[in-house]
């Protein structure tokens, strides 16, 4: 199975849809930028936070199956991919409630992200007829946690409702730096993120595969991980570089 990378939470200046006229002289969104284009991601050159709940951005992602403005997901389906690997799903943390570290621009950002993933999945499987199309988000496991919905009258009930809807749409979840966590880009020490693992256990219990993605280049680190007991029930898979 081959999945296509698709960032749904950020716009990328090196993609076909991006117009450099959206940017000012220093590379920030200018007066001519669409409303969905947010601030620059300082950690990744050429990436811009996207207001993913806006229809203009969603039209870039899916819904136009032909012509010069053919959408991103349609291009992926037409190319024959088995599914999509959705990145920057955790963008809800940036735009969402301050209680989870967001800027409060969109208090309902977590629910909006689940809605977007559901719409993408439905479009691929039903509208485009790719019934077995796989949808695999990366990161953002906290989207099913009650603390993510502070405005709900009953956060536990709201999280359970969102969880059911999300699990129906996705086939798996990828989680970066769950076991080898730290400030380095790669080869951090073994530092399992217990809270994240508990959330991922809920995905697994619902029958959704969990892909634990840690960046190791030093010989023997994966063996020490498996031998530690933390990864005893996991099966290691080495992936090709350059996924992004």
Coordinates of N, CA and C in Angstrom, one line a residue:
X1 N 0.8 -1.2 0.0 CA 0.0 0.0 0.0 C 0.9 1.2 0.0
X2 N 0.5 2.2 -0.8 CA 1.2 3.4 -0.9 C 0.3 4.6 -0.6
X3 N 0.7 5.4 0.4 CA 0.0 6.6 0.8 C 0.7 7.8 0.3
X4 N -0.1 8.8 -0.1 CA 0.4 10.1 -0.5 C 0.4 11.1 0.7
X5 N 1.5 11.8 0.8 CA 1.5 12.9 1.9 C 0.6 14.0 1.5
X6 N -0.1 14.5 2.4 CA -1.0 15.6 2.2 C -1.1 16.5 3.5
X7 N -0.6 17.7 3.4 CA -0.7 18.6 4.6 C -2.0 19.3 4.5
X8 N -2.8 19.1 5.5 CA -4.1 19.8 5.6 C -4.2 21.0 6.5
X9 N -3.1 21.1 7.3 CA -3.1 22.2 8.3 C -2.2 23.3 8.0
X10 N -1.4 23.2 6.9 CA -0.5 24.2 6.5 C -0.5 24.3 5.0
X11 N -0.3 25.5 4.4 CA -0.1 25.7 3.0 C 1.4 25.7 2.8
X12 N 1.8 25.1 1.7 CA 3.3 25.0 1.4 C 3.6 25.7 0.1
X13 N 4.6 26.6 0.2 CA 4.9 27.4 -1.0 C 5.5 26.6 -2.1
X14 N 5.9 25.4 -1.9 CA 6.5 24.6 -3.0 C 5.5 23.6 -3.6
X15 N 4.2 23.8 -3.4 CA 3.2 23.0 -4.0 C 2.6 23.8 -5.2
X16 N 1.9 23.0 -6.1 CA 1.4 23.5 -7.3 C 0.4 24.7 -7.1
X17 N -0.4 24.6 -6.0 CA -1.5 25.6 -5.8 C -1.0 26.9 -5.3
X18 N 0.2 27.0 -4.8 CA 0.7 28.2 -4.1 C 1.1 29.3 -5.1
X19 N 0.6 30.5 -4.8 CA 0.9 31.7 -5.6 C 1.9 32.6 -4.8
X20 N 3.1 32.8 -5.4 CA 4.1 33.6 -4.6 C 3.6 35.1 -4.5
X21 N 2.6 35.5 -5.3 CA 2.0 36.8 -5.2 C 1.3 37.0 -3.8
X22 N 1.1 35.9 -3.1 CA 0.4 36.0 -1.8 C 1.4 36.6 -0.8
X23 N 2.7 36.6 -1.1 CA 3.7 36.9 -0.1 C 4.2 38.4 -0.3
X24 N 4.7 39.0 0.8 CA 5.3 40.3 0.7 C 6.8 40.1 0.5
X25 N 7.6 41.2 0.5 CA 9.0 41.1 0.2 C 9.8 40.3 1.1
X26 N 9.4 40.1 2.3 CA 10.1 39.3 3.3 C 9.6 37.8 3.4
X27 N 8.6 37.5 2.6 CA 8.1 36.1 2.6 C 7.0 35.9 3.5
X28 N 6.4 36.9 4.1 CA 5.2 36.7 4.9 C 3.9 37.0 4.1
X29 N 2.8 36.5 4.6 CA 1.5 36.7 3.8 C 1.3 38.2 3.7
X30 N 1.0 38.7 2.4 CA 0.8 40.1 2.2 C -0.6 40.4 2.0
X31 N -0.8 41.6 1.4 CA -2.2 42.1 1.3 C -3.0 41.3 0.3
X32 N -2.3 40.6 -0.6 CA -3.0 39.8 -1.6 C -3.2 38.4 -1.2
X33 N -2.9 38.0 0.0 CA -3.0 36.6 0.4 C -4.5 36.3 0.7
X34 N -4.8 35.0 0.4 CA -6.2 34.6 0.7 C -6.4 34.5 2.2
X35 N -7.6 34.6 2.6 CA -8.0 34.6 4.1 C -7.5 33.4 4.8
X36 N -7.3 32.3 4.1 CA -6.9 31.0 4.8 C -5.4 31.0 5.1
X37 N -4.6 31.9 4.5 CA -3.2 31.9 4.7 C -2.8 32.6 6.0
X38 N -2.3 31.8 6.9 CA -1.8 32.3 8.2 C -0.4 32.6 8.3
X39 N 0.2 32.8 9.5 CA 1.6 33.1 9.7 C 2.5 32.0 9.3
X40 N 3.7 32.4 9.0 CA 4.8 31.5 8.7 C 5.1 30.5 9.8
X41 N 5.4 29.3 9.5 CA 5.9 28.3 10.4 C 7.4 28.5 10.6
X42 N 7.8 29.0 11.7 CA 9.2 29.3 11.8 C 10.1 28.1 11.8
X43 N 9.6 26.9 12.0 CA 10.4 25.7 12.1 C 10.5 25.0 10.7
X44 N 9.7 25.5 9.7 CA 9.7 24.8 8.4 C 9.6 25.9 7.3
X45 N 10.7 26.2 6.6 CA 10.7 27.2 5.6 C 9.7 26.9 4.5
X46 N 8.9 27.9 4.2 CA 7.9 27.8 3.1 C 6.6 27.2 3.5
X47 N 6.4 27.0 4.8 CA 5.1 26.5 5.3 C 4.4 27.6 6.1
X48 N 3.1 27.7 5.8 CA 2.2 28.7 6.4 C 1.0 28.1 7.1
X49 N 0.7 28.5 8.3 CA -0.5 28.0 9.0 C -1.7 28.3 8.1
X50 N -2.6 27.3 8.0 CA -3.8 27.4 7.2 C -5.0 27.4 8.1
X51 N -5.9 28.4 7.8 CA -7.2 28.4 8.5 C -8.1 27.3 7.7
X52 N -7.9 26.1 8.2 CA -8.4 25.0 7.5 C -9.9 24.8 7.5
X53 N -10.6 25.6 8.3 CA -12.1 25.5 8.4 C -12.7 26.4 7.3
X54 N -11.9 27.2 6.6 CA -12.5 28.0 5.5 C -12.6 27.3 4.2
X55 N -13.7 27.5 3.6 CA -14.1 26.8 2.4 C -13.0 27.0 1.3
X56 N -12.4 28.2 1.2 CA -11.4 28.5 0.2 C -10.2 27.5 0.3
X57 N -9.8 27.2 1.5 CA -8.7 26.2 1.7 C -9.2 24.8 1.4
X58 N -10.4 24.5 1.8 CA -10.9 23.2 1.6 C -11.1 22.9 0.1
X59 N -11.4 24.0 -0.7 CA -11.5 23.8 -2.2 C -10.1 23.5 -2.8
X60 N -9.1 23.9 -2.2 CA -7.7 23.5 -2.6 C -7.5 22.1 -2.3
X61 N -8.0 21.6 -1.2 CA -7.7 20.2 -0.8 C -8.6 19.2 -1.5
X62 N -9.9 19.5 -1.8 CA -10.7 18.4 -2.4 C -12.0 19.1 -3.0
X63 N -12.6 18.3 -3.9 CA -13.9 18.8 -4.4 C -13.9 19.2 -5.9
X64 N -12.8 19.4 -6.5 CA -12.8 19.8 -7.9 C -12.0 18.7 -8.7
X65 N -12.7 17.9 -9.4 CA -12.1 16.6 -9.9 C -11.5 16.8 -11.3
X66 N -11.6 18.0 -11.9 CA -11.1 18.2 -13.2 C -10.7 19.6 -13.5
X67 N -10.0 19.8 -14.6 CA -9.6 21.2 -15.0 C -8.3 21.7 -14.3
X68 N -7.9 22.9 -14.7 CA -6.6 23.4 -14.2 C -6.6 23.6 -12.7
X69 N -7.7 23.7 -12.1 CA -7.8 23.9 -10.6 C -8.2 22.6 -9.9
X70 N -7.9 21.5 -10.5 CA -8.2 20.2 -9.9 C -7.5 20.2 -8.5
X71 N -8.3 19.7 -7.6 CA -7.9 19.8 -6.2 C -6.8 18.7 -5.8
X72 N -6.2 19.0 -4.7 CA -5.0 18.1 -4.3 C -5.5 16.7 -4.1
X73 N -6.5 16.4 -3.4 CA -7.0 15.1 -3.1 C -7.4 14.4 -4.4
X74 N -8.0 15.1 -5.3 CA -8.4 14.5 -6.6 C -7.2 14.1 -7.4
X75 N -6.1 14.9 -7.4 CA -4.9 14.5 -8.1 C -4.3 13.3 -7.5
X76 N -4.4 13.1 -6.1 CA -3.9 12.0 -5.5 C -4.6 10.7 -5.9
X77 N -6.0 10.8 -5.9 CA -6.8 9.7 -6.3 C -6.5 9.3 -7.7
X78 N -6.4 10.3 -8.6 CA -6.2 10.0 -10.0 C -4.8 9.4 -10.3
X79 N -3.9 9.7 -9.4 CA -2.6 9.1 -9.5 C -2.5 7.7 -9.1
X80 N -3.6 7.2 -8.4 CA -3.6 5.8 -8.1 C -3.2 5.4 -6.7
X81 N -3.0 6.4 -5.8 CA -2.6 6.1 -4.5 C -3.7 5.3 -3.7
X82 N -3.2 4.6 -2.7 CA -4.2 3.8 -1.9 C -4.8 4.6 -0.8
X83 N -4.3 5.8 -0.5 CA -4.8 6.6 0.5 C -3.9 7.8 0.8
X84 N -4.2 8.5 1.9 CA -3.5 9.7 2.2 C -2.9 9.7 3.6
X85 N -1.8 10.3 3.8 CA -1.1 10.5 5.1 C -1.2 11.9 5.4
X86 N -2.2 12.3 6.3 CA -2.5 13.7 6.6 C -1.6 14.3 7.6
X87 N -0.9 15.3 7.2 CA 0.0 16.0 8.2 C -0.6 17.3 8.7
X88 N -0.1 17.8 9.8 CA -0.5 19.0 10.5 C -1.9 18.9 10.9
X89 N -2.4 17.7 11.2 CA -3.7 17.6 11.9 C -3.7 18.3 13.2
X90 N -2.6 18.4 13.9 CA -2.5 19.1 15.1 C -2.5 20.6 15.0
X91 N -2.8 21.1 13.8 CA -3.0 22.6 13.7 C -4.1 23.1 14.6
X92 N -5.0 22.3 15.0 CA -6.0 22.7 16.0 C -5.4 23.3 17.3
X93 N -4.2 22.8 17.6 CA -3.6 23.3 18.8 C -3.1 24.7 18.7
X94 N -2.8 25.1 17.5 CA -2.4 26.5 17.2 C -3.5 27.5 17.2
X95 N -4.6 27.1 16.5 CA -5.7 28.0 16.4 C -6.7 27.9 17.5
X96 N -6.7 26.9 18.3 CA -7.8 26.5 19.2 C -7.7 27.2 20.5
X97 N -8.4 26.6 21.5 CA -8.5 27.2 22.8 C -7.1 27.4 23.5
X98 N -7.0 28.5 24.2 CA -5.8 28.8 25.0 C -5.5 27.8 26.0
X99 N -6.6 27.1 26.5 CA -6.4 26.0 27.5 C -5.5 24.9 27.0
X100 N -5.4 24.7 25.7 CA -4.5 23.7 25.1 C -3.4 24.3 24.4
X101 N -3.1 25.6 24.6 CA -1.9 26.2 24.0 C -2.2 27.0 22.8
X102 N -3.5 27.1 22.4 CA -3.9 27.8 21.2 C -3.9 29.3 21.3
X103 N -4.2 30.0 20.2 CA -4.3 31.5 20.2 C -5.8 32.0 20.3
X104 N -6.7 31.1 20.5 CA -8.1 31.4 20.7 C -8.8 32.0 19.4
X105 N -8.1 32.0 18.3 CA -8.8 32.5 17.1 C -10.0 31.7 16.7
X106 N -9.9 30.4 16.9 CA -11.0 29.5 16.6 C -11.2 28.5 17.7
X107 N -12.0 28.8 18.6 CA -12.2 28.0 19.8 C -12.7 26.6 19.5
X108 N -13.4 26.4 18.3 CA -13.9 25.1 17.9 C -13.0 24.5 16.9
X109 N -11.7 24.9 16.9 CA -10.7 24.3 16.0 C -10.6 22.8 16.0
X110 N -10.6 22.1 17.2 CA -10.5 20.7 17.2 C -11.7 20.0 16.5
X111 N -12.9 20.4 16.8 CA -14.0 19.8 16.1 C -14.0 20.1 14.6
X112 N -13.5 21.3 14.2 CA -13.4 21.6 12.8 C -12.4 20.7 12.1
X113 N -11.3 20.4 12.8 CA -10.4 19.5 12.2 C -11.0 18.1 11.9
X114 N -11.7 17.6 12.9 CA -12.4 16.3 12.7 C -13.4 16.4 11.6
X115 N -14.1 17.4 11.5 CA -15.0 17.6 10.4 C -14.3 17.6 9.1
X116 N -13.2 18.3 9.0 CA -12.4 18.3 7.7 C -12.0 16.9 7.3
X117 N -11.4 16.2 8.3 CA -10.9 14.8 8.0 C -12.1 13.9 7.5
X118 N -13.2 14.1 8.2 CA -14.4 13.3 7.8 C -14.9 13.6 6.3
X119 N -14.9 14.9 6.0 CA -15.3 15.4 4.7 C -14.3 14.8 3.6
X120 N -13.0 14.9 3.9 CA -12.0 14.3 3.0 C -12.3 12.9 2.7
X121 N -12.5 12.1 3.8 CA -12.7 10.7 3.7 C -14.0 10.4 2.9
X122 N -15.0 11.1 3.2 CA -16.3 10.9 2.5 C -16.2 11.2 1.0
X123 N -15.5 12.3 0.7 CA -15.3 12.7 -0.7 C -14.6 11.6 -1.5
X124 N -13.5 11.1 -0.9 CA -12.7 10.1 -1.6 C -13.5 8.8 -1.8
X125 N -14.1 8.3 -0.7 CA -14.7 7.0 -0.7 C -16.1 7.0 -1.4
X126 N -16.8 8.0 -1.2 CA -18.2 8.0 -1.8 C -18.3 8.9 -3.1
X127 N -17.9 10.1 -3.0 CA -18.0 11.0 -4.2 C -17.2 10.5 -5.3
X128 N -15.9 10.1 -5.0 CA -15.0 9.7 -6.0 C -15.0 8.1 -6.2
X129 N -15.7 7.4 -5.4 CA -15.9 6.0 -5.5 C -14.7 5.1 -5.2
X130 N -13.7 5.7 -4.4 CA -12.6 4.9 -4.0 C -12.9 4.3 -2.6
X131 N -13.7 3.3 -2.6 CA -14.3 2.8 -1.4 C -13.3 2.3 -0.4
X132 N -12.1 1.8 -0.8 CA -11.1 1.3 0.1 C -10.0 2.3 0.4
X133 N -10.3 3.6 0.1 CA -9.3 4.6 0.3 C -8.9 4.8 1.7
X134 N -7.6 4.8 2.0 CA -7.1 4.8 3.4 C -6.9 6.3 3.8
X135 N -7.3 6.6 5.1 CA -7.1 7.9 5.6 C -6.3 7.8 6.9
X136 N -5.1 8.3 6.9 CA -4.2 8.1 8.1 C -3.7 9.5 8.5
X137 N -4.2 10.1 9.6 CA -3.7 11.3 10.1 C -2.4 11.1 10.9
X138 N -1.5 12.1 10.9 CA -0.3 12.1 11.7 C -0.4 13.0 12.9
X139 N -0.1 12.5 14.1 CA -0.1 13.3 15.3 C -1.5 13.8 15.6
X140 N -1.6 14.7 16.6 CA -2.9 15.2 17.1 C -3.7 14.2 17.8
X141 N -3.2 13.2 18.5 CA -4.0 12.2 19.2 C -4.8 12.9 20.3
X142 N -4.4 14.1 20.8 CA -5.2 14.8 21.8 C -6.5 15.3 21.3
X143 N -6.8 15.1 20.0 CA -8.1 15.6 19.5 C -9.2 14.8 20.1
X144 N -8.9 13.7 20.7 CA -10.0 12.8 21.3 C -10.0 13.0 22.8
X145 N -9.2 13.9 23.4 CA -9.2 14.1 24.8 C -10.2 15.1 25.3
X146 N -10.9 14.9 26.4 CA -11.8 15.8 26.9 C -11.3 17.2 27.2
X147 N -10.0 17.3 27.6 CA -9.4 18.6 27.8 C -9.3 19.5 26.6
X148 N -9.5 18.9 25.4 CA -9.4 19.6 24.2 C -10.7 20.4 23.9
X149 N -11.8 20.1 24.7 CA -13.1 20.7 24.4 C -13.5 21.5 25.7
X150 N -12.8 22.5 26.1 CA -13.1 23.2 27.3 C -14.5 24.0 27.3
X151 N -15.0 24.3 26.1 CA -16.2 25.1 26.0 C -17.5 24.2 26.0
X152 N -17.3 22.9 26.0 CA -18.4 22.0 26.0 C -19.0 21.9 27.4
X153 N -20.4 21.8 27.4 CA -21.0 21.7 28.7 C -20.5 20.5 29.5
X154 N -20.3 19.4 28.7 CA -19.8 18.2 29.3 C -18.6 17.7 28.4
X155 N -17.4 18.1 28.7 CA -16.2 17.8 27.9 C -16.1 16.3 27.6
X156 N -16.4 15.5 28.6 CA -16.3 14.0 28.4 C -17.2 13.5 27.4
X157 N -18.4 14.0 27.4 CA -19.4 13.6 26.4 C -19.0 14.1 25.0
X158 N -18.6 15.3 25.0 CA -18.2 15.9 23.7 C -17.0 15.2 23.1
X159 N -16.0 14.9 23.9 CA -14.8 14.1 23.4 C -15.3 12.8 22.9
X160 N -16.2 12.1 23.6 CA -16.6 10.8 23.2 C -17.4 10.9 21.9
X161 N -18.1 11.9 21.7 CA -18.9 12.1 20.4 C -17.9 12.4 19.3
X162 N -16.9 13.2 19.5 CA -15.9 13.5 18.5 C -15.1 12.3 18.2
X163 N -14.8 11.5 19.2 CA -14.0 10.3 19.0 C -14.7 9.3 18.1
X164 N -15.9 9.1 18.4 CA -16.7 8.2 17.5 C -16.7 8.6 16.1
X165 N -16.9 9.9 15.8 CA -16.9 10.4 14.5 C -15.6 10.3 13.8
X166 N -14.5 10.6 14.6 CA -13.2 10.5 14.0 C -12.8 9.1 13.7
X167 N -13.0 8.2 14.6 CA -12.6 6.8 14.3 C -13.3 6.2 13.1
X168 N -14.6 6.6 12.8 CA -15.3 6.1 11.7 C -14.6 6.6 10.4
X169 N -13.9 7.7 10.4 CA -13.3 8.3 9.2 C -11.9 7.8 8.9
X170 N -11.2 7.4 9.9 CA -9.7 7.1 9.7 C -9.5 5.6 9.9
X171 N -8.3 5.2 9.3 CA -7.9 3.8 9.3 C -6.7 3.5 10.3
X172 N -6.0 4.6 10.6 CA -4.8 4.5 11.4 C -4.4 5.8 11.8
X173 N -3.4 5.9 12.7 CA -2.8 7.2 13.1 C -1.3 7.0 13.2
X174 N -0.6 8.0 12.7 CA 0.9 8.1 12.9 C 1.2 9.0 14.0
X175 N 2.2 8.7 14.8 CA 2.6 9.5 16.0 C 4.1 9.6 16.0
X176 N 4.6 10.9 15.8 CA 6.0 11.1 15.8 C 6.5 11.3 17.3
X177 N 7.8 10.9 17.5 CA 8.5 11.2 18.7 C 7.8 10.8 19.9
X178 N 7.1 9.7 19.9 CA 6.3 9.2 21.0 C 7.2 8.5 22.1
X179 N 8.2 7.8 21.6 CA 9.1 7.1 22.5 C 10.5 7.7 22.7
X180 N 11.0 8.3 21.6 CA 12.3 9.0 21.7 C 12.0 10.4 21.6
X181 N 11.8 11.1 22.7 CA 11.3 12.5 22.8 C 12.4 13.4 23.3
X182 N 12.6 14.5 22.7 CA 13.6 15.5 23.2 C 13.8 16.6 22.2
X183 N 14.8 17.4 22.5 CA 15.0 18.6 21.7 C 15.7 18.5 20.4
X184 N 16.3 17.3 20.2 CA 17.1 17.1 19.0 C 16.2 16.6 17.9
X185 N 16.6 16.8 16.6 CA 15.9 16.4 15.5 C 15.8 14.9 15.4
X186 N 16.8 14.2 15.8 CA 16.8 12.8 15.8 C 17.7 12.3 16.9
X187 N 17.6 11.0 17.1 CA 18.4 10.3 18.1 C 18.3 10.9 19.5
X188 N 17.1 11.2 19.9 CA 16.9 11.6 21.3 C 16.9 10.3 22.2
X189 N 17.1 10.4 23.5 CA 17.0 9.3 24.4 C 15.6 8.7 24.5
X190 N 15.6 7.5 24.9 CA 14.3 6.8 25.2 C 13.5 7.5 26.3
X191 N 12.4 8.2 25.9 CA 11.6 9.0 26.8 C 10.2 8.8 26.5
X192 N 9.5 7.7 26.8 CA 8.1 7.5 26.3 C 7.2 8.5 26.9
X193 N 6.3 9.0 26.0 CA 5.3 10.0 26.3 C 4.1 9.3 26.8
X194 N 3.9 9.2 28.1 CA 2.9 8.3 28.7 C 1.5 8.8 28.3
X195 N 1.3 10.1 28.4 CA -0.1 10.6 28.1 C -0.4 10.3 26.6
X196 N 0.5 10.5 25.7 CA 0.2 10.3 24.3 C 0.0 8.8 24.1
X197 N 0.8 7.9 24.7 CA 0.6 6.5 24.6 C -0.8 6.1 25.1
X198 N -1.3 6.6 26.1 CA -2.6 6.3 26.6 C -3.7 6.7 25.6
X199 N -3.5 7.8 24.9 CA -4.4 8.2 23.9 C -4.3 7.3 22.7
X200 N -3.1 6.9 22.3 CA -2.9 6.0 21.2 C -3.5 4.6 21.5
X201 N -3.5 4.2 22.7 CA -4.1 3.0 23.1 C -5.6 3.0 22.8
X202 N -6.3 4.2 22.9 CA -7.7 4.3 22.6 C -7.9 4.0 21.1
X203 N -7.0 4.5 20.2 CA -7.1 4.3 18.8 C -6.9 2.8 18.5
X204 N -5.9 2.2 19.2 CA -5.7 0.8 18.9 C -6.9 -0.1 19.4
X205 N -7.5 0.3 20.5 CA -8.6 -0.4 21.0 C -9.8 -0.3 20.1
X206 N -9.9 0.7 19.3 CA -11.0 0.9 18.3 C -10.6 0.2 17.0
X207 N -9.5 -0.5 17.0 CA -9.2 -1.2 15.7 C -8.4 -0.4 14.7
X208 N -7.9 0.8 15.2 CA -7.1 1.6 14.2 C -5.7 1.4 14.5
X209 N -4.9 1.1 13.4 CA -3.5 0.8 13.5 C -2.8 2.1 14.0
X210 N -1.7 1.9 14.8 CA -0.9 3.0 15.3 C 0.5 2.8 14.7
X211 N 1.0 3.8 14.1 CA 2.3 3.9 13.5 C 3.2 4.7 14.4
X212 N 4.1 4.2 15.2 CA 5.0 4.9 16.0 C 6.2 5.3 15.2
X213 N 6.4 6.6 15.0 CA 7.4 7.1 14.2 C 8.5 7.9 15.0
X214 N 9.6 7.3 15.1 CA 10.7 7.9 15.8 C 11.9 7.9 14.9
X215 N 12.7 9.0 15.1 CA 13.8 9.2 14.1 C 15.1 8.8 14.7
X216 N 15.6 7.6 14.3 CA 16.8 7.0 14.8 C 17.7 6.7 13.7
X217 N 19.0 7.1 13.8 CA 20.0 6.8 12.8 C 21.1 6.0 13.4
X218 N 21.2 5.9 14.7 CA 22.3 5.3 15.4 C 22.0 3.8 15.6
X219 N 23.0 3.0 15.2 CA 22.8 1.5 15.2 C 22.5 1.0 16.7
X220 N 21.5 0.2 16.8 CA 21.2 -0.4 18.1 C 20.1 0.3 18.9
X221 N 19.7 1.5 18.5 CA 18.7 2.2 19.3 C 17.4 1.5 19.2
X222 N 17.0 1.0 18.0 CA 15.7 0.3 17.9 C 15.8 -1.0 18.7
X223 N 16.9 -1.7 18.8 CA 17.0 -2.9 19.6 C 16.9 -2.6 21.1
X224 N 17.5 -1.5 21.5 CA 17.4 -1.2 22.9 C 15.9 -0.8 23.3
X225 N 15.2 -0.2 22.3 CA 13.8 0.1 22.5 C 13.0 -1.1 22.7
X226 N 13.1 -2.1 21.8 CA 12.4 -3.3 21.9 C 12.7 -4.1 23.1
X227 N 14.0 -4.0 23.5 CA 14.4 -4.8 24.7 C 14.0 -4.1 26.0
X228 N 13.6 -2.9 26.0 CA 13.2 -2.2 27.2 C 11.9 -2.6 27.8
X229 N 11.1 -3.3 27.0 CA 9.8 -3.7 27.4 C 8.7 -2.7 27.0
X230 N 9.1 -1.4 26.7 CA 8.1 -0.4 26.3 C 7.5 -0.8 24.9
X231 N 8.4 -1.3 24.1 CA 7.9 -1.6 22.7 C 7.7 -3.1 22.5
X232 N 7.4 -3.8 23.5 CA 7.3 -5.3 23.4 C 6.2 -5.7 22.4
X233 N 5.2 -4.9 22.4 CA 4.0 -5.3 21.5 C 4.0 -4.6 20.2
X234 N 5.1 -3.9 19.9 CA 5.2 -3.2 18.6 C 6.1 -4.0 17.6
X235 N 5.8 -3.8 16.3 CA 6.6 -4.4 15.3 C 7.3 -3.3 14.5
X236 N 8.7 -3.3 14.6 CA 9.4 -2.2 13.9 C 9.4 -2.3 12.4
X237 N 9.2 -1.1 11.8 CA 9.3 -1.0 10.3 C 10.2 0.1 10.0
X238 N 11.2 -0.1 9.1 CA 12.0 1.0 8.7 C 11.5 1.7 7.5
X239 N 11.3 3.0 7.5 CA 10.8 3.7 6.4 C 11.8 4.4 5.6
X240 N 11.5 4.7 4.3 CA 12.5 5.4 3.5 C 12.5 6.9 4.0
X241 N 13.6 7.5 3.8 CA 13.8 8.9 4.1 C 13.0 9.8 3.1
X242 N 12.9 11.1 3.5 CA 12.3 12.0 2.6 C 10.8 12.0 2.5
X243 N 10.1 11.6 3.6 CA 8.7 11.4 3.5 C 8.0 12.8 3.3
X244 N 8.6 13.8 3.7 CA 8.0 15.1 3.6 C 8.6 15.9 2.4

